[in-house]
């Protein structure tokens, strides 16, 4: 059974950093592209970043470029999102998701809440 | 950036009623994908590559469209279909979602 379990969320002050992790199991992690998608309270879904299966290429939305870093450790089957210089508008539930071979974002984690507030 | 505009934003349908949700793209995309999300839960893949149903999705759902105009249709509304539906394009970066359509049971 495919499982994606996020961790590392919490309350953080503006300008500070936070690192999210997503532990994957039930599939060969190194074969799949992965991504982070977020959802601000009562708002819609917003793609944040993607990474290729090898980690050799990464992609970001403009609003997080230069502040967030997506990475992966295939040996540990874990996806990461390093978030620096956090802003109030980064407050959201962050989902780890897998890009399937056919369907995009075919599995999702349960989400982890990040609150940026003083 | 390709902007996806969904309509309607909210709607209510009676059991047995036909429902259509549309998603319009600001530029042509190759395929459209749809997700269902119920309150307090993670999104679920629902329709991919415009018209293919994800695993477990009832066949009263269908998807169609091309270019800049796509739609998700429910042939006969059931109570369990009440949810928010989002379209997604992955033809180009940044990946973008529509704003969502909240479907309620009347």
JSON list of C-alpha atoms in Angstrom, two decimals:
[
{"chain": "A", "resi": 1, "resn": "UNK", "atom": "CA", "xyz": [0.00, 0.00, 0.00]},
{"chain": "A", "resi": 2, "resn": "UNK", "atom": "CA", "xyz": [1.34, 3.39, -1.00]},
{"chain": "A", "resi": 3, "resn": "UNK", "atom": "CA", "xyz": [1.75, 5.73, 1.96]},
{"chain": "A", "resi": 4, "resn": "UNK", "atom": "CA", "xyz": [3.00, 9.29, 2.17]},
{"chain": "A", "resi": 5, "resn": "UNK", "atom": "CA", "xyz": [3.42, 10.70, 5.66]},
{"chain": "A", "resi": 6, "resn": "UNK", "atom": "CA", "xyz": [4.34, 14.34, 6.13]},
{"chain": "A", "resi": 7, "resn": "UNK", "atom": "CA", "xyz": [5.92, 15.81, 9.25]},
{"chain": "A", "resi": 8, "resn": "UNK", "atom": "CA", "xyz": [7.70, 18.93, 10.43]},
{"chain": "A", "resi": 9, "resn": "UNK", "atom": "CA", "xyz": [4.90, 21.47, 10.38]},
{"chain": "A", "resi": 10, "resn": "UNK", "atom": "CA", "xyz": [4.06, 23.94, 13.11]},
{"chain": "A", "resi": 11, "resn": "UNK", "atom": "CA", "xyz": [3.91, 27.58, 14.13]},
{"chain": "A", "resi": 12, "resn": "UNK", "atom": "CA", "xyz": [6.82, 29.73, 13.02]},
{"chain": "A", "resi": 13, "resn": "UNK", "atom": "CA", "xyz": [7.52, 33.46, 13.05]},
{"chain": "A", "resi": 14, "resn": "UNK", "atom": "CA", "xyz": [7.78, 35.43, 9.81]},
{"chain": "A", "resi": 15, "resn": "UNK", "atom": "CA", "xyz": [11.28, 35.35, 8.38]},
{"chain": "A", "resi": 16, "resn": "UNK", "atom": "CA", "xyz": [12.17, 32.07, 10.06]},
{"chain": "A", "resi": 17, "resn": "UNK", "atom": "CA", "xyz": [12.70, 28.62, 8.54]},
{"chain": "A", "resi": 18, "resn": "UNK", "atom": "CA", "xyz": [11.00, 25.25, 8.65]},
{"chain": "A", "resi": 19, "resn": "UNK", "atom": "CA", "xyz": [11.77, 21.92, 6.98]},
{"chain": "A", "resi": 20, "resn": "UNK", "atom": "CA", "xyz": [9.02, 19.51, 6.00]},
{"chain": "A", "resi": 21, "resn": "UNK", "atom": "CA", "xyz": [9.60, 15.81, 5.44]},
{"chain": "A", "resi": 22, "resn": "UNK", "atom": "CA", "xyz": [7.52, 13.22, 3.63]},
{"chain": "A", "resi": 23, "resn": "UNK", "atom": "CA", "xyz": [8.24, 9.56, 4.32]},
{"chain": "A", "resi": 24, "resn": "UNK", "atom": "CA", "xyz": [7.19, 7.33, 1.44]},
{"chain": "A", "resi": 25, "resn": "UNK", "atom": "CA", "xyz": [6.50, 3.61, 1.52]},
{"chain": "A", "resi": 26, "resn": "UNK", "atom": "CA", "xyz": [4.76, 0.95, -0.51]},
{"chain": "A", "resi": 27, "resn": "UNK", "atom": "CA", "xyz": [6.45, 1.79, -3.82]},
{"chain": "A", "resi": 28, "resn": "UNK", "atom": "CA", "xyz": [9.90, 2.26, -5.32]},
{"chain": "A", "resi": 29, "resn": "UNK", "atom": "CA", "xyz": [10.43, 5.90, -4.37]},
{"chain": "A", "resi": 30, "resn": "UNK", "atom": "CA", "xyz": [13.39, 6.44, -6.67]},
{"chain": "A", "resi": 31, "resn": "UNK", "atom": "CA", "xyz": [11.23, 5.72, -9.74]},
{"chain": "A", "resi": 32, "resn": "UNK", "atom": "CA", "xyz": [8.81, 8.60, -9.25]},
{"chain": "A", "resi": 33, "resn": "UNK", "atom": "CA", "xyz": [8.73, 12.36, -9.55]},
{"chain": "A", "resi": 34, "resn": "UNK", "atom": "CA", "xyz": [7.36, 13.97, -6.40]},
{"chain": "A", "resi": 35, "resn": "UNK", "atom": "CA", "xyz": [5.77, 17.30, -5.56]},
{"chain": "A", "resi": 36, "resn": "UNK", "atom": "CA", "xyz": [4.47, 19.56, -2.80]},
{"chain": "A", "resi": 37, "resn": "UNK", "atom": "CA", "xyz": [1.02, 21.12, -3.08]},
{"chain": "A", "resi": 38, "resn": "UNK", "atom": "CA", "xyz": [-0.39, 23.50, -0.48]},
{"chain": "A", "resi": 39, "resn": "UNK", "atom": "CA", "xyz": [-3.79, 24.75, 0.55]},
{"chain": "A", "resi": 40, "resn": "UNK", "atom": "CA", "xyz": [-4.28, 27.91, 2.57]},
{"chain": "A", "resi": 41, "resn": "UNK", "atom": "CA", "xyz": [-7.17, 27.81, 5.08]},
{"chain": "A", "resi": 42, "resn": "UNK", "atom": "CA", "xyz": [-10.51, 27.81, 3.24]},
{"chain": "A", "resi": 43, "resn": "UNK", "atom": "CA", "xyz": [-8.71, 28.28, -0.09]},
{"chain": "A", "resi": 44, "resn": "UNK", "atom": "CA", "xyz": [-7.96, 26.14, -3.13]},
{"chain": "A", "resi": 45, "resn": "UNK", "atom": "CA", "xyz": [-5.04, 23.96, -4.08]},
{"chain": "A", "resi": 46, "resn": "UNK", "atom": "CA", "xyz": [-1.74, 25.51, -5.12]},
{"chain": "A", "resi": 47, "resn": "UNK", "atom": "CA", "xyz": [1.24, 23.66, -6.62]},
{"chain": "A", "resi": 48, "resn": "UNK", "atom": "CA", "xyz": [4.47, 24.60, -4.85]},
{"chain": "A", "resi": 49, "resn": "UNK", "atom": "CA", "xyz": [7.35, 22.57, -6.25]},
{"chain": "A", "resi": 50, "resn": "UNK", "atom": "CA", "xyz": [8.27, 19.37, -8.07]},
{"chain": "A", "resi": 51, "resn": "UNK", "atom": "CA", "xyz": [11.39, 17.23, -8.29]},
{"chain": "A", "resi": 52, "resn": "UNK", "atom": "CA", "xyz": [12.42, 14.56, -10.77]},
{"chain": "A", "resi": 53, "resn": "UNK", "atom": "CA", "xyz": [13.02, 11.00, -9.64]},
{"chain": "A", "resi": 54, "resn": "UNK", "atom": "CA", "xyz": [16.79, 11.42, -9.50]},
{"chain": "A", "resi": 55, "resn": "UNK", "atom": "CA", "xyz": [16.57, 14.83, -7.90]},
{"chain": "A", "resi": 56, "resn": "UNK", "atom": "CA", "xyz": [18.48, 16.28, -10.80]},
{"chain": "A", "resi": 57, "resn": "UNK", "atom": "CA", "xyz": [15.81, 18.80, -11.75]},
{"chain": "A", "resi": 58, "resn": "UNK", "atom": "CA", "xyz": [13.52, 20.92, -9.63]},
{"chain": "A", "resi": 59, "resn": "UNK", "atom": "CA", "xyz": [10.68, 23.30, -10.41]},
{"chain": "A", "resi": 60, "resn": "UNK", "atom": "CA", "xyz": [9.07, 26.01, -8.27]},
{"chain": "A", "resi": 61, "resn": "UNK", "atom": "CA", "xyz": [6.24, 28.47, -8.38]},
{"chain": "A", "resi": 62, "resn": "UNK", "atom": "CA", "xyz": [7.48, 32.03, -8.61]},
{"chain": "A", "resi": 63, "resn": "UNK", "atom": "CA", "xyz": [6.28, 33.07, -5.16]},
{"chain": "A", "resi": 64, "resn": "UNK", "atom": "CA", "xyz": [8.56, 30.53, -3.43]},
{"chain": "A", "resi": 65, "resn": "UNK", "atom": "CA", "xyz": [11.51, 30.57, -5.81]},
{"chain": "A", "resi": 66, "resn": "UNK", "atom": "CA", "xyz": [14.68, 31.45, -3.93]},
{"chain": "A", "resi": 67, "resn": "UNK", "atom": "CA", "xyz": [13.04, 30.79, -0.55]},
{"chain": "A", "resi": 68, "resn": "UNK", "atom": "CA", "xyz": [11.96, 27.13, -0.75]},
{"chain": "A", "resi": 69, "resn": "UNK", "atom": "CA", "xyz": [14.09, 24.13, -1.72]},
{"chain": "A", "resi": 70, "resn": "UNK", "atom": "CA", "xyz": [12.65, 20.76, -2.65]},
{"chain": "A", "resi": 71, "resn": "UNK", "atom": "CA", "xyz": [14.97, 17.79, -2.29]},
{"chain": "A", "resi": 72, "resn": "UNK", "atom": "CA", "xyz": [14.90, 14.04, -1.81]},
{"chain": "A", "resi": 73, "resn": "UNK", "atom": "CA", "xyz": [16.88, 11.21, -0.32]},
{"chain": "A", "resi": 74, "resn": "UNK", "atom": "CA", "xyz": [16.12, 8.12, -2.37]},
{"chain": "A", "resi": 75, "resn": "UNK", "atom": "CA", "xyz": [18.03, 5.88, 0.03]},
{"chain": "A", "resi": 76, "resn": "UNK", "atom": "CA", "xyz": [15.64, 6.96, 2.79]},
{"chain": "A", "resi": 77, "resn": "UNK", "atom": "CA", "xyz": [12.55, 7.21, 0.55]},
{"chain": "A", "resi": 78, "resn": "UNK", "atom": "CA", "xyz": [11.99, 10.69, 1.86]},
{"chain": "A", "resi": 79, "resn": "UNK", "atom": "CA", "xyz": [10.99, 13.97, 0.23]},
{"chain": "A", "resi": 80, "resn": "UNK", "atom": "CA", "xyz": [11.83, 17.33, 1.80]},
{"chain": "A", "resi": 81, "resn": "UNK", "atom": "CA", "xyz": [10.78, 20.95, 1.56]},
{"chain": "A", "resi": 82, "resn": "UNK", "atom": "CA", "xyz": [13.13, 23.46, 3.13]},
{"chain": "A", "resi": 83, "resn": "UNK", "atom": "CA", "xyz": [11.23, 26.68, 3.64]},
{"chain": "A", "resi": 84, "resn": "UNK", "atom": "CA", "xyz": [13.24, 29.85, 4.44]},
{"chain": "A", "resi": 85, "resn": "UNK", "atom": "CA", "xyz": [12.20, 33.47, 4.86]},
{"chain": "A", "resi": 86, "resn": "UNK", "atom": "CA", "xyz": [8.66, 32.39, 5.60]},
{"chain": "A", "resi": 87, "resn": "UNK", "atom": "CA", "xyz": [5.82, 34.84, 5.10]},
{"chain": "A", "resi": 88, "resn": "UNK", "atom": "CA", "xyz": [2.29, 34.94, 6.44]},
{"chain": "A", "resi": 89, "resn": "UNK", "atom": "CA", "xyz": [1.02, 34.03, 2.97]},
{"chain": "A", "resi": 90, "resn": "UNK", "atom": "CA", "xyz": [2.85, 30.70, 3.24]},
{"chain": "A", "resi": 91, "resn": "UNK", "atom": "CA", "xyz": [0.40, 29.63, 5.94]},
{"chain": "A", "resi": 92, "resn": "UNK", "atom": "CA", "xyz": [-1.24, 26.48, 4.60]},
{"chain": "A", "resi": 93, "resn": "UNK", "atom": "CA", "xyz": [-1.59, 22.74, 4.79]},
{"chain": "A", "resi": 94, "resn": "UNK", "atom": "CA", "xyz": [1.25, 21.24, 2.78]},
{"chain": "A", "resi": 95, "resn": "UNK", "atom": "CA", "xyz": [0.65, 17.98, 0.96]},
{"chain": "A", "resi": 96, "resn": "UNK", "atom": "CA", "xyz": [3.28, 15.61, -0.36]},
{"chain": "A", "resi": 97, "resn": "UNK", "atom": "CA", "xyz": [2.13, 13.98, -3.58]},
{"chain": "A", "resi": 98, "resn": "UNK", "atom": "CA", "xyz": [3.43, 11.49, -6.13]},
{"chain": "A", "resi": 99, "resn": "UNK", "atom": "CA", "xyz": [3.33, 11.98, -9.85]},
{"chain": "A", "resi": 100, "resn": "UNK", "atom": "CA", "xyz": [2.04, 8.73, -11.28]},
{"chain": "A", "resi": 101, "resn": "UNK", "atom": "CA", "xyz": [3.08, 7.31, -14.63]},
{"chain": "A", "resi": 102, "resn": "UNK", "atom": "CA", "xyz": [-0.32, 8.16, -16.05]},
{"chain": "A", "resi": 103, "resn": "UNK", "atom": "CA", "xyz": [-2.37, 10.14, -13.57]},
{"chain": "A", "resi": 104, "resn": "UNK", "atom": "CA", "xyz": [-0.70, 13.20, -12.06]},
{"chain": "A", "resi": 105, "resn": "UNK", "atom": "CA", "xyz": [-0.62, 13.41, -8.27]},
{"chain": "A", "resi": 106, "resn": "UNK", "atom": "CA", "xyz": [-2.03, 9.92, -7.88]},
{"chain": "A", "resi": 107, "resn": "UNK", "atom": "CA", "xyz": [-1.28, 9.60, -4.15]},
{"chain": "A", "resi": 108, "resn": "UNK", "atom": "CA", "xyz": [-1.38, 12.27, -1.45]},
{"chain": "A", "resi": 109, "resn": "UNK", "atom": "CA", "xyz": [-0.25, 12.44, 2.14]},
{"chain": "A", "resi": 110, "resn": "UNK", "atom": "CA", "xyz": [-2.54, 13.52, 4.92]},
{"chain": "A", "resi": 111, "resn": "UNK", "atom": "CA", "xyz": [-1.04, 16.99, 4.92]},
{"chain": "A", "resi": 112, "resn": "UNK", "atom": "CA", "xyz": [0.90, 19.00, 7.50]},
{"chain": "A", "resi": 113, "resn": "UNK", "atom": "CA", "xyz": [-0.08, 22.44, 8.74]},
{"chain": "A", "resi": 114, "resn": "UNK", "atom": "CA", "xyz": [2.35, 25.35, 8.60]},
{"chain": "A", "resi": 115, "resn": "UNK", "atom": "CA", "xyz": [1.35, 28.57, 10.34]},
{"chain": "A", "resi": 116, "resn": "UNK", "atom": "CA", "xyz": [3.48, 31.67, 9.87]},
{"chain": "A", "resi": 117, "resn": "UNK", "atom": "CA", "xyz": [2.60, 34.24, 12.49]},
{"chain": "A", "resi": 118, "resn": "UNK", "atom": "CA", "xyz": [4.23, 36.43, 15.09]},
{"chain": "B", "resi": 1, "resn": "UNK", "atom": "CA", "xyz": [1.34, 30.91, -16.36]},
{"chain": "B", "resi": 2, "resn": "UNK", "atom": "CA", "xyz": [-1.80, 29.13, -17.52]},
{"chain": "B", "resi": 3, "resn": "UNK", "atom": "CA", "xyz": [-4.80, 30.30, -15.52]},
{"chain": "B", "resi": 4, "resn": "UNK", "atom": "CA", "xyz": [-7.64, 27.84, -15.02]},
{"chain": "B", "resi": 5, "resn": "UNK", "atom": "CA", "xyz": [-11.11, 29.27, -14.42]},
{"chain": "B", "resi": 6, "resn": "UNK", "atom": "CA", "xyz": [-13.77, 26.96, -13.08]},
{"chain": "B", "resi": 7, "resn": "UNK", "atom": "CA", "xyz": [-17.50, 27.54, -13.21]},
{"chain": "B", "resi": 8, "resn": "UNK", "atom": "CA", "xyz": [-19.66, 27.60, -11.34]},
{"chain": "B", "resi": 9, "resn": "UNK", "atom": "CA", "xyz": [-17.84, 28.35, -8.10]},
{"chain": "B", "resi": 10, "resn": "UNK", "atom": "CA", "xyz": [-20.60, 26.74, -6.08]},
{"chain": "B", "resi": 11, "resn": "UNK", "atom": "CA", "xyz": [-23.71, 24.83, -7.00]},
{"chain": "B", "resi": 12, "resn": "UNK", "atom": "CA", "xyz": [-26.34, 22.55, -5.51]},
{"chain": "B", "resi": 13, "resn": "UNK", "atom": "CA", "xyz": [-27.88, 19.57, -7.26]},
{"chain": "B", "resi": 14, "resn": "UNK", "atom": "CA", "xyz": [-30.75, 17.25, -6.39]},
{"chain": "B", "resi": 15, "resn": "UNK", "atom": "CA", "xyz": [-30.34, 13.47, -6.36]},
{"chain": "B", "resi": 16, "resn": "UNK", "atom": "CA", "xyz": [-30.59, 12.19, -9.91]},
{"chain": "B", "resi": 17, "resn": "UNK", "atom": "CA", "xyz": [-29.82, 15.56, -11.47]},
{"chain": "B", "resi": 18, "resn": "UNK", "atom": "CA", "xyz": [-27.17, 15.91, -14.18]},
{"chain": "B", "resi": 19, "resn": "UNK", "atom": "CA", "xyz": [-24.21, 18.08, -13.15]},
{"chain": "B", "resi": 20, "resn": "UNK", "atom": "CA", "xyz": [-21.61, 19.77, -15.36]},
{"chain": "B", "resi": 21, "resn": "UNK", "atom": "CA", "xyz": [-18.56, 21.64, -14.11]},
{"chain": "B", "resi": 22, "resn": "UNK", "atom": "CA", "xyz": [-16.39, 23.50, -16.58]},
{"chain": "B", "resi": 23, "resn": "UNK", "atom": "CA", "xyz": [-12.74, 24.47, -16.54]},
{"chain": "B", "resi": 24, "resn": "UNK", "atom": "CA", "xyz": [-11.40, 27.02, -19.01]},
{"chain": "B", "resi": 25, "resn": "UNK", "atom": "CA", "xyz": [-7.69, 27.51, -19.59]},
{"chain": "B", "resi": 26, "resn": "UNK", "atom": "CA", "xyz": [-6.07, 30.80, -20.56]},
{"chain": "B", "resi": 27, "resn": "UNK", "atom": "CA", "xyz": [-3.95, 28.89, -23.10]},
{"chain": "B", "resi": 28, "resn": "UNK", "atom": "CA", "xyz": [-4.39, 25.56, -24.80]},
{"chain": "B", "resi": 29, "resn": "UNK", "atom": "CA", "xyz": [-3.45, 22.50, -22.75]},
{"chain": "B", "resi": 30, "resn": "UNK", "atom": "CA", "xyz": [-3.01, 18.92, -23.86]},
{"chain": "B", "resi": 31, "resn": "UNK", "atom": "CA", "xyz": [-5.09, 17.32, -21.13]},
{"chain": "B", "resi": 32, "resn": "UNK", "atom": "CA", "xyz": [-7.10, 18.28, -18.07]},
{"chain": "B", "resi": 33, "resn": "UNK", "atom": "CA", "xyz": [-7.09, 16.43, -14.78]},
{"chain": "B", "resi": 34, "resn": "UNK", "atom": "CA", "xyz": [-9.64, 16.55, -11.98]},
{"chain": "B", "resi": 35, "resn": "UNK", "atom": "CA", "xyz": [-9.51, 16.00, -8.24]},
{"chain": "B", "resi": 36, "resn": "UNK", "atom": "CA", "xyz": [-12.21, 15.55, -5.63]},
{"chain": "B", "resi": 37, "resn": "UNK", "atom": "CA", "xyz": [-11.76, 16.87, -2.12]},
{"chain": "B", "resi": 38, "resn": "UNK", "atom": "CA", "xyz": [-14.12, 16.45, 0.80]},
{"chain": "B", "resi": 39, "resn": "UNK", "atom": "CA", "xyz": [-13.89, 18.66, 3.86]},
{"chain": "B", "resi": 40, "resn": "UNK", "atom": "CA", "xyz": [-10.94, 17.88, 6.10]},
{"chain": "B", "resi": 41, "resn": "UNK", "atom": "CA", "xyz": [-9.44, 15.28, 3.79]},
{"chain": "B", "resi": 42, "resn": "UNK", "atom": "CA", "xyz": [-6.69, 15.13, 1.17]},
{"chain": "B", "resi": 43, "resn": "UNK", "atom": "CA", "xyz": [-7.59, 15.54, -2.49]},
{"chain": "B", "resi": 44, "resn": "UNK", "atom": "CA", "xyz": [-8.19, 12.41, -4.51]},
{"chain": "B", "resi": 45, "resn": "UNK", "atom": "CA", "xyz": [-7.38, 11.91, -8.19]},
{"chain": "B", "resi": 46, "resn": "UNK", "atom": "CA", "xyz": [-10.72, 11.68, -9.97]},
{"chain": "B", "resi": 47, "resn": "UNK", "atom": "CA", "xyz": [-10.35, 12.06, -13.74]},
{"chain": "B", "resi": 48, "resn": "UNK", "atom": "CA", "xyz": [-7.01, 12.15, -15.59]},
{"chain": "B", "resi": 49, "resn": "UNK", "atom": "CA", "xyz": [-5.97, 12.73, -19.17]},
{"chain": "B", "resi": 50, "resn": "UNK", "atom": "CA", "xyz": [-9.28, 14.55, -19.73]},
{"chain": "B", "resi": 51, "resn": "UNK", "atom": "CA", "xyz": [-11.55, 11.51, -19.72]},
{"chain": "B", "resi": 52, "resn": "UNK", "atom": "CA", "xyz": [-10.01, 8.56, -17.85]},
{"chain": "B", "resi": 53, "resn": "UNK", "atom": "CA", "xyz": [-11.57, 7.69, -14.51]},
{"chain": "B", "resi": 54, "resn": "UNK", "atom": "CA", "xyz": [-9.22, 7.11, -11.60]},
{"chain": "B", "resi": 55, "resn": "UNK", "atom": "CA", "xyz": [-9.46, 3.85, -9.73]},
{"chain": "B", "resi": 56, "resn": "UNK", "atom": "CA", "xyz": [-12.72, 3.50, -7.81]},
{"chain": "B", "resi": 57, "resn": "UNK", "atom": "CA", "xyz": [-14.50, 6.43, -9.44]},
{"chain": "B", "resi": 58, "resn": "UNK", "atom": "CA", "xyz": [-18.10, 5.60, -10.35]},
{"chain": "B", "resi": 59, "resn": "UNK", "atom": "CA", "xyz": [-18.93, 5.51, -14.03]},
{"chain": "B", "resi": 60, "resn": "UNK", "atom": "CA", "xyz": [-21.62, 8.16, -13.61]},
{"chain": "B", "resi": 61, "resn": "UNK", "atom": "CA", "xyz": [-18.64, 10.55, -13.83]},
{"chain": "B", "resi": 62, "resn": "UNK", "atom": "CA", "xyz": [-17.16, 11.51, -17.15]},
{"chain": "B", "resi": 63, "resn": "UNK", "atom": "CA", "xyz": [-14.72, 14.06, -18.50]},
{"chain": "B", "resi": 64, "resn": "UNK", "atom": "CA", "xyz": [-14.38, 15.71, -21.86]},
{"chain": "B", "resi": 65, "resn": "UNK", "atom": "CA", "xyz": [-12.90, 18.67, -23.66]},
{"chain": "B", "resi": 66, "resn": "UNK", "atom": "CA", "xyz": [-9.93, 19.88, -25.59]},
{"chain": "B", "resi": 67, "resn": "UNK", "atom": "CA", "xyz": [-7.77, 22.95, -26.10]},
{"chain": "B", "resi": 68, "resn": "UNK", "atom": "CA", "xyz": [-8.97, 25.54, -23.62]},
{"chain": "B", "resi": 69, "resn": "UNK", "atom": "CA", "xyz": [-12.32, 24.14, -22.58]},
{"chain": "B", "resi": 70, "resn": "UNK", "atom": "CA", "xyz": [-12.92, 21.07, -20.44]},
{"chain": "B", "resi": 71, "resn": "UNK", "atom": "CA", "xyz": [-15.72, 19.68, -18.34]},
{"chain": "B", "resi": 72, "resn": "UNK", "atom": "CA", "xyz": [-16.54, 17.14, -15.66]},
{"chain": "B", "resi": 73, "resn": "UNK", "atom": "CA", "xyz": [-20.03, 15.66, -15.80]},
{"chain": "B", "resi": 74, "resn": "UNK", "atom": "CA", "xyz": [-22.04, 13.61, -13.34]},
{"chain": "B", "resi": 75, "resn": "UNK", "atom": "CA", "xyz": [-24.86, 11.86, -15.15]},
{"chain": "B", "resi": 76, "resn": "UNK", "atom": "CA", "xyz": [-26.99, 11.43, -12.05]},
{"chain": "B", "resi": 77, "resn": "UNK", "atom": "CA", "xyz": [-26.09, 13.19, -8.80]},
{"chain": "B", "resi": 78, "resn": "UNK", "atom": "CA", "xyz": [-25.73, 11.10, -5.68]},
{"chain": "B", "resi": 79, "resn": "UNK", "atom": "CA", "xyz": [-25.26, 12.23, -2.08]},
{"chain": "B", "resi": 80, "resn": "UNK", "atom": "CA", "xyz": [-21.67, 10.95, -1.95]},
{"chain": "B", "resi": 81, "resn": "UNK", "atom": "CA", "xyz": [-20.72, 13.23, -4.86]},
{"chain": "B", "resi": 82, "resn": "UNK", "atom": "CA", "xyz": [-21.05, 16.34, -2.71]},
{"chain": "B", "resi": 83, "resn": "UNK", "atom": "CA", "xyz": [-17.49, 17.71, -2.57]},
{"chain": "B", "resi": 84, "resn": "UNK", "atom": "CA", "xyz": [-15.19, 20.31, -4.07]},
{"chain": "B", "resi": 85, "resn": "UNK", "atom": "CA", "xyz": [-13.75, 19.54, -7.48]},
{"chain": "B", "resi": 86, "resn": "UNK", "atom": "CA", "xyz": [-10.53, 21.02, -8.85]},
{"chain": "B", "resi": 87, "resn": "UNK", "atom": "CA", "xyz": [-9.09, 20.92, -12.34]},
{"chain": "B", "resi": 88, "resn": "UNK", "atom": "CA", "xyz": [-5.33, 20.78, -12.92]},
{"chain": "B", "resi": 89, "resn": "UNK", "atom": "CA", "xyz": [-3.11, 21.34, -15.93]},
{"chain": "B", "resi": 90, "resn": "UNK", "atom": "CA", "xyz": [0.36, 19.89, -16.21]},
{"chain": "B", "resi": 91, "resn": "UNK", "atom": "CA", "xyz": [1.10, 20.95, -19.76]},
{"chain": "B", "resi": 92, "resn": "UNK", "atom": "CA", "xyz": [3.52, 23.55, -18.50]},
{"chain": "B", "resi": 93, "resn": "UNK", "atom": "CA", "xyz": [5.14, 24.91, -15.38]},
{"chain": "B", "resi": 94, "resn": "UNK", "atom": "CA", "xyz": [3.97, 26.25, -13.07]},
{"chain": "B", "resi": 95, "resn": "UNK", "atom": "CA", "xyz": [1.36, 23.55, -12.65]},
{"chain": "B", "resi": 96, "resn": "UNK", "atom": "CA", "xyz": [-1.92, 25.29, -11.95]},
{"chain": "B", "resi": 97, "resn": "UNK", "atom": "CA", "xyz": [-5.22, 24.34, -10.38]},
{"chain": "B", "resi": 98, "resn": "UNK", "atom": "CA", "xyz": [-8.59, 25.87, -10.96]},
{"chain": "B", "resi": 99, "resn": "UNK", "atom": "CA", "xyz": [-10.19, 27.71, -8.07]},
{"chain": "B", "resi": 100, "resn": "UNK", "atom": "CA", "xyz": [-12.50, 24.82, -7.30]},
{"chain": "B", "resi": 101, "resn": "UNK", "atom": "CA", "xyz": [-16.22, 24.10, -7.63]},
{"chain": "B", "resi": 102, "resn": "UNK", "atom": "CA", "xyz": [-18.10, 23.30, -4.46]},
{"chain": "B", "resi": 103, "resn": "UNK", "atom": "CA", "xyz": [-20.92, 20.90, -5.25]},
{"chain": "B", "resi": 104, "resn": "UNK", "atom": "CA", "xyz": [-23.62, 20.51, -2.62]},
{"chain": "B", "resi": 105, "resn": "UNK", "atom": "CA", "xyz": [-26.61, 18.22, -2.35]},
{"chain": "B", "resi": 106, "resn": "UNK", "atom": "CA", "xyz": [-29.93, 19.99, -2.66]}
]
